[in-house]
mmCIF file of C-alpha atoms in Angstrom:
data_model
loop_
_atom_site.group_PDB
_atom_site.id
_atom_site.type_symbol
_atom_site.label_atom_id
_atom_site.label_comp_id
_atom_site.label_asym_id
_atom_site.label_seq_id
_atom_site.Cartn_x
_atom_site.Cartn_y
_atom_site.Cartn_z
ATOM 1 C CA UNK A 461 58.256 57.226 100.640
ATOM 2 C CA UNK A 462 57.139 58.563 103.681
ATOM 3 C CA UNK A 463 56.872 56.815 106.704
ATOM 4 C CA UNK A 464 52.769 56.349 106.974
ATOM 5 C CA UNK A 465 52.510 55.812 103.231
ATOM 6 C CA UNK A 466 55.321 53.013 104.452
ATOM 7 C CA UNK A 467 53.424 51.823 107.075
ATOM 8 C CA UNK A 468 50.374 51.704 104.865
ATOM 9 C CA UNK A 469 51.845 49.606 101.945
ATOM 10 C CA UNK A 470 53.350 46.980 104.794
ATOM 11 C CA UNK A 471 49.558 46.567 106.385
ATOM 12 C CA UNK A 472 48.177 46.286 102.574
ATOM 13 C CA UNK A 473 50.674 43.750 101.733
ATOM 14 C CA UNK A 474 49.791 41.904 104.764
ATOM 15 C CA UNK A 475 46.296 41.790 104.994
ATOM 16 C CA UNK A 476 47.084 41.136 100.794
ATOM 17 C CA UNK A 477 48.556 37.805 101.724
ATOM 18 C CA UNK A 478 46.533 37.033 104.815
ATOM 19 C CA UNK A 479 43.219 37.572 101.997
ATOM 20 C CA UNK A 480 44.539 35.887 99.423
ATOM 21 C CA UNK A 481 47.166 32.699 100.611
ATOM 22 C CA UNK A 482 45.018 32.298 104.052
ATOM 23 C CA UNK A 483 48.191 32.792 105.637
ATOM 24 C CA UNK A 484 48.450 33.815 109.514
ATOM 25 C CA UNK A 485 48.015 38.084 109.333
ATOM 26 C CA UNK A 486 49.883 37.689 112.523
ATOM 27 C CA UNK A 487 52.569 36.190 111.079
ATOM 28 C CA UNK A 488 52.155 37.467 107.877
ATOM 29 C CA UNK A 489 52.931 41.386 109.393
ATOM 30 C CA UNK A 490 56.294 40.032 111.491
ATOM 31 C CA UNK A 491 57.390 39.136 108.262
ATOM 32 C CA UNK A 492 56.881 42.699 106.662
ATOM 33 C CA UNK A 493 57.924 44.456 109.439
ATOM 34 C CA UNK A 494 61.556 43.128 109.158
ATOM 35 C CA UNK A 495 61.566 43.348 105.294
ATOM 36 C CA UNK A 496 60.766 47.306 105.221
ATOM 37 C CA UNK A 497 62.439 48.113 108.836
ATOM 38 C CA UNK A 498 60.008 50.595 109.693
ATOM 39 C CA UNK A 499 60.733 52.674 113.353
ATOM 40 C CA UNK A 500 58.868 51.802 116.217
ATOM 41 C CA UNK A 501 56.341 54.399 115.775
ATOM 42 C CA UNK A 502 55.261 53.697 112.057
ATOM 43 C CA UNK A 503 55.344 49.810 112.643
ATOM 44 C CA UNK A 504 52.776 50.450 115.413
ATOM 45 C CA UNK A 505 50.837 51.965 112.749
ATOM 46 C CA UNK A 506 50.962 49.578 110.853
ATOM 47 C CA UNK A 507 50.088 46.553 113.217
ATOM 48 C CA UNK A 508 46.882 49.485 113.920
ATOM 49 C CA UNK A 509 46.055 49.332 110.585
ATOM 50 C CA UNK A 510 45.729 45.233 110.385
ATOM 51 C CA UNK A 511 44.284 45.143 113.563
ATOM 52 C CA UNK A 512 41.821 47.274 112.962
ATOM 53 C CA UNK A 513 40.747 45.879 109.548
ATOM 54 C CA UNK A 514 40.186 42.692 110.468
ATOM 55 C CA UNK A 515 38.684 43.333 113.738
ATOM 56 C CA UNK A 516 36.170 45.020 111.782
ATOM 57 C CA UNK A 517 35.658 43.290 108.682
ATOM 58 C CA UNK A 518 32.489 42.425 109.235
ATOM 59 C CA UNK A 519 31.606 46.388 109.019
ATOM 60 C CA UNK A 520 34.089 47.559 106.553
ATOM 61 C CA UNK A 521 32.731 44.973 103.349
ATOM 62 C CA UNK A 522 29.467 45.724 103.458
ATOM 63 C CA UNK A 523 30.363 48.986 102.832
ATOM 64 C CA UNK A 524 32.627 48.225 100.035
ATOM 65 C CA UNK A 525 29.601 46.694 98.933
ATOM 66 C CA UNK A 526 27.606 49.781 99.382
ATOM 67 C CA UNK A 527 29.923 52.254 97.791
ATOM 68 C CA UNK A 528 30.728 49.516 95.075
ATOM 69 C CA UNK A 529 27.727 47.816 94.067
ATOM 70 C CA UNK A 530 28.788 47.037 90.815
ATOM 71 C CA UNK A 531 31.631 44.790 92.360
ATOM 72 C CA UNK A 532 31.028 41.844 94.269
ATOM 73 C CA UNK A 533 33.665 41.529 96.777
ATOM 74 C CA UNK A 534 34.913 37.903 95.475
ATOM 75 C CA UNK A 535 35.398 39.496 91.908
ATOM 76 C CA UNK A 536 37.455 42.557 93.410
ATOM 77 C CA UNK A 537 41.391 42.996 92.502
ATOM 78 C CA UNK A 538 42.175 41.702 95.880
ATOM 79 C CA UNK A 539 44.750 44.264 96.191
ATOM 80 C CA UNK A 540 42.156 47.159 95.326
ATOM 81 C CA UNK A 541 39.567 45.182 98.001
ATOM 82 C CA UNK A 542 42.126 45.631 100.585
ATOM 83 C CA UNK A 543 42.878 49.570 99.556
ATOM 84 C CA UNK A 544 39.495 50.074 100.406
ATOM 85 C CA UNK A 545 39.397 48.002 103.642
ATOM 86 C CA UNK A 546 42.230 49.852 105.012
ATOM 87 C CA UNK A 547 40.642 53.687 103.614
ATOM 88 C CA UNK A 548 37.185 52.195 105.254
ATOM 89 C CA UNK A 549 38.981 51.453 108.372
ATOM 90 C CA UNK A 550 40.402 55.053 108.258
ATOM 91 C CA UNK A 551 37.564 56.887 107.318
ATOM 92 C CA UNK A 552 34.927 55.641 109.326
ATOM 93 C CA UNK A 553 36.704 53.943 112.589
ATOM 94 C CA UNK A 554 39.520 55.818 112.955
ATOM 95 C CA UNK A 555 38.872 59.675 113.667
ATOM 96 C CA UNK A 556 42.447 61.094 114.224
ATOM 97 C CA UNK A 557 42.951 60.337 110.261
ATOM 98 C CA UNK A 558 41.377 63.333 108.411
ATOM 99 C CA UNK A 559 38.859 61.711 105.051
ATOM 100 C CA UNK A 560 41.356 63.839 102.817
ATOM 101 C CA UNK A 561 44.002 61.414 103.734
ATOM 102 C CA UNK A 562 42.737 58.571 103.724
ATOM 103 C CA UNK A 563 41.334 59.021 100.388
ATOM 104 C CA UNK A 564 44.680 60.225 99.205
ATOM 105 C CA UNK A 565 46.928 57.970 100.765
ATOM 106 C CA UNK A 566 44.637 54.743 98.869
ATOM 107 C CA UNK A 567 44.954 56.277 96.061
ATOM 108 C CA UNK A 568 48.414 56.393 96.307
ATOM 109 C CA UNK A 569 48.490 52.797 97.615
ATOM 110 C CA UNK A 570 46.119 52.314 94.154
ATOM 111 C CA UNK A 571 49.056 53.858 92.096
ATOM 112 C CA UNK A 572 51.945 51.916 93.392
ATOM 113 C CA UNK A 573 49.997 48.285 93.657
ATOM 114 C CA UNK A 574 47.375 48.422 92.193
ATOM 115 C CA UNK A 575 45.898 47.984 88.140
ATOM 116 C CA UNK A 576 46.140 51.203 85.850
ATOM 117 C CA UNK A 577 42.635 51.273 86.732
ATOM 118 C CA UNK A 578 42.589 51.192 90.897
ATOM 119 C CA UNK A 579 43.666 54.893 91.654
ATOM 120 C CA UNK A 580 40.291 55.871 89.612
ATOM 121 C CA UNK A 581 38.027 52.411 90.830
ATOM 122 C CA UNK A 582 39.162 53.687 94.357
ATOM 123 C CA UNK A 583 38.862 56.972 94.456
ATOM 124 C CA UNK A 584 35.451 56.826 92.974
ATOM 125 C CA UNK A 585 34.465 54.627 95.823
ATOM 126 C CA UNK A 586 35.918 56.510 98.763
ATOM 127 C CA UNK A 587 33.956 59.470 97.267
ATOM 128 C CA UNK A 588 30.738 58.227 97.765
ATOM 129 C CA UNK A 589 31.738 56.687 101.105
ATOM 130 C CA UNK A 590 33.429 60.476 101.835
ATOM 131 C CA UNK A 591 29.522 61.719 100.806
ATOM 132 C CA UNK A 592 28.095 59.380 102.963
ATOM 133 C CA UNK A 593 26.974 60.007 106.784
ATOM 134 C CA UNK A 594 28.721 57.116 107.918
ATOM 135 C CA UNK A 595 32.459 58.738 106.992
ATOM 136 C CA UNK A 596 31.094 62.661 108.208
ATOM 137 C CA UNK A 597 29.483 61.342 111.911
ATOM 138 C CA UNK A 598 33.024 59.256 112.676
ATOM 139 C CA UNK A 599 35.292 62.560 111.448
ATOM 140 C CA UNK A 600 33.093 65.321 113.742
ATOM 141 C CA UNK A 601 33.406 62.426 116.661
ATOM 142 C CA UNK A 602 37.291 62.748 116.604
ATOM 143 C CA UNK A 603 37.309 66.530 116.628
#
């Protein structure tokens, strides 16, 4: 696995857990940090990724909720919720990551977490988001 796609699954596991068991994401990303022994560089990713997320959670789920109406947040696979948090995150706050790979790296993070039906449920969603303004304005700002 390659070290982002590493870094990745470590922040979706976390922020996982920290959803889910209310446990400290703090904590929580320590603990996966020593378990996958990521370098220096990709573990800083990875604390970016958290970080981010939950810093801006109060952006990122109403857009889940835009691109996903059908799904109330509450009734989400937690795992695919938090996909999508961390692609959100990506897409629309973070302009040095290119909307092809976020979408594909979720996906991928679908595939090895999540239900037979995630990789589809999320790539559906980041489509529309990738459609959107919101993900276009964010991508032209970084270049």
């Amino acid at each position: 696995m390659k070290a982002r796609r590493r870094a990745r699954a470590v922040a979706l596991q976390t922020l996982f857990e920290a959803d889910l068991a209310d446990h400290d994401p703090g904590r929580v990303l320590q603990q996966r940090l020593q378990d996958w022994d990521l370098d220096h560089g990709s573990a800083e990713f990875a604390r970016h990724l958290v970080e981010g997320v939950l810093e801006n959670l109060p952006q990122i789920d109403p857009t889940i909720r835009e691109i996903a109406p059908e799904w109330p947040l509450d009734q989400m696979s937690p795992i695919d919720r938090n996909v999508l948090r961390i692609a959100i995150f990506e897409m629309t706050l973070d302009p040095d990551i290119p909307i092809k790979v976020a979408i594909n790296e979720a996906v991928e993070l679908a595939k090895l977490f999540g239900s037979d039906s995630s990789r589809r449920f999320i790539n559906g969603a980041l489509g529309t988001l990738a459609s959107s303004p919101m993900a276009t304005e964010t991508q032209s700002e970084g270049k």
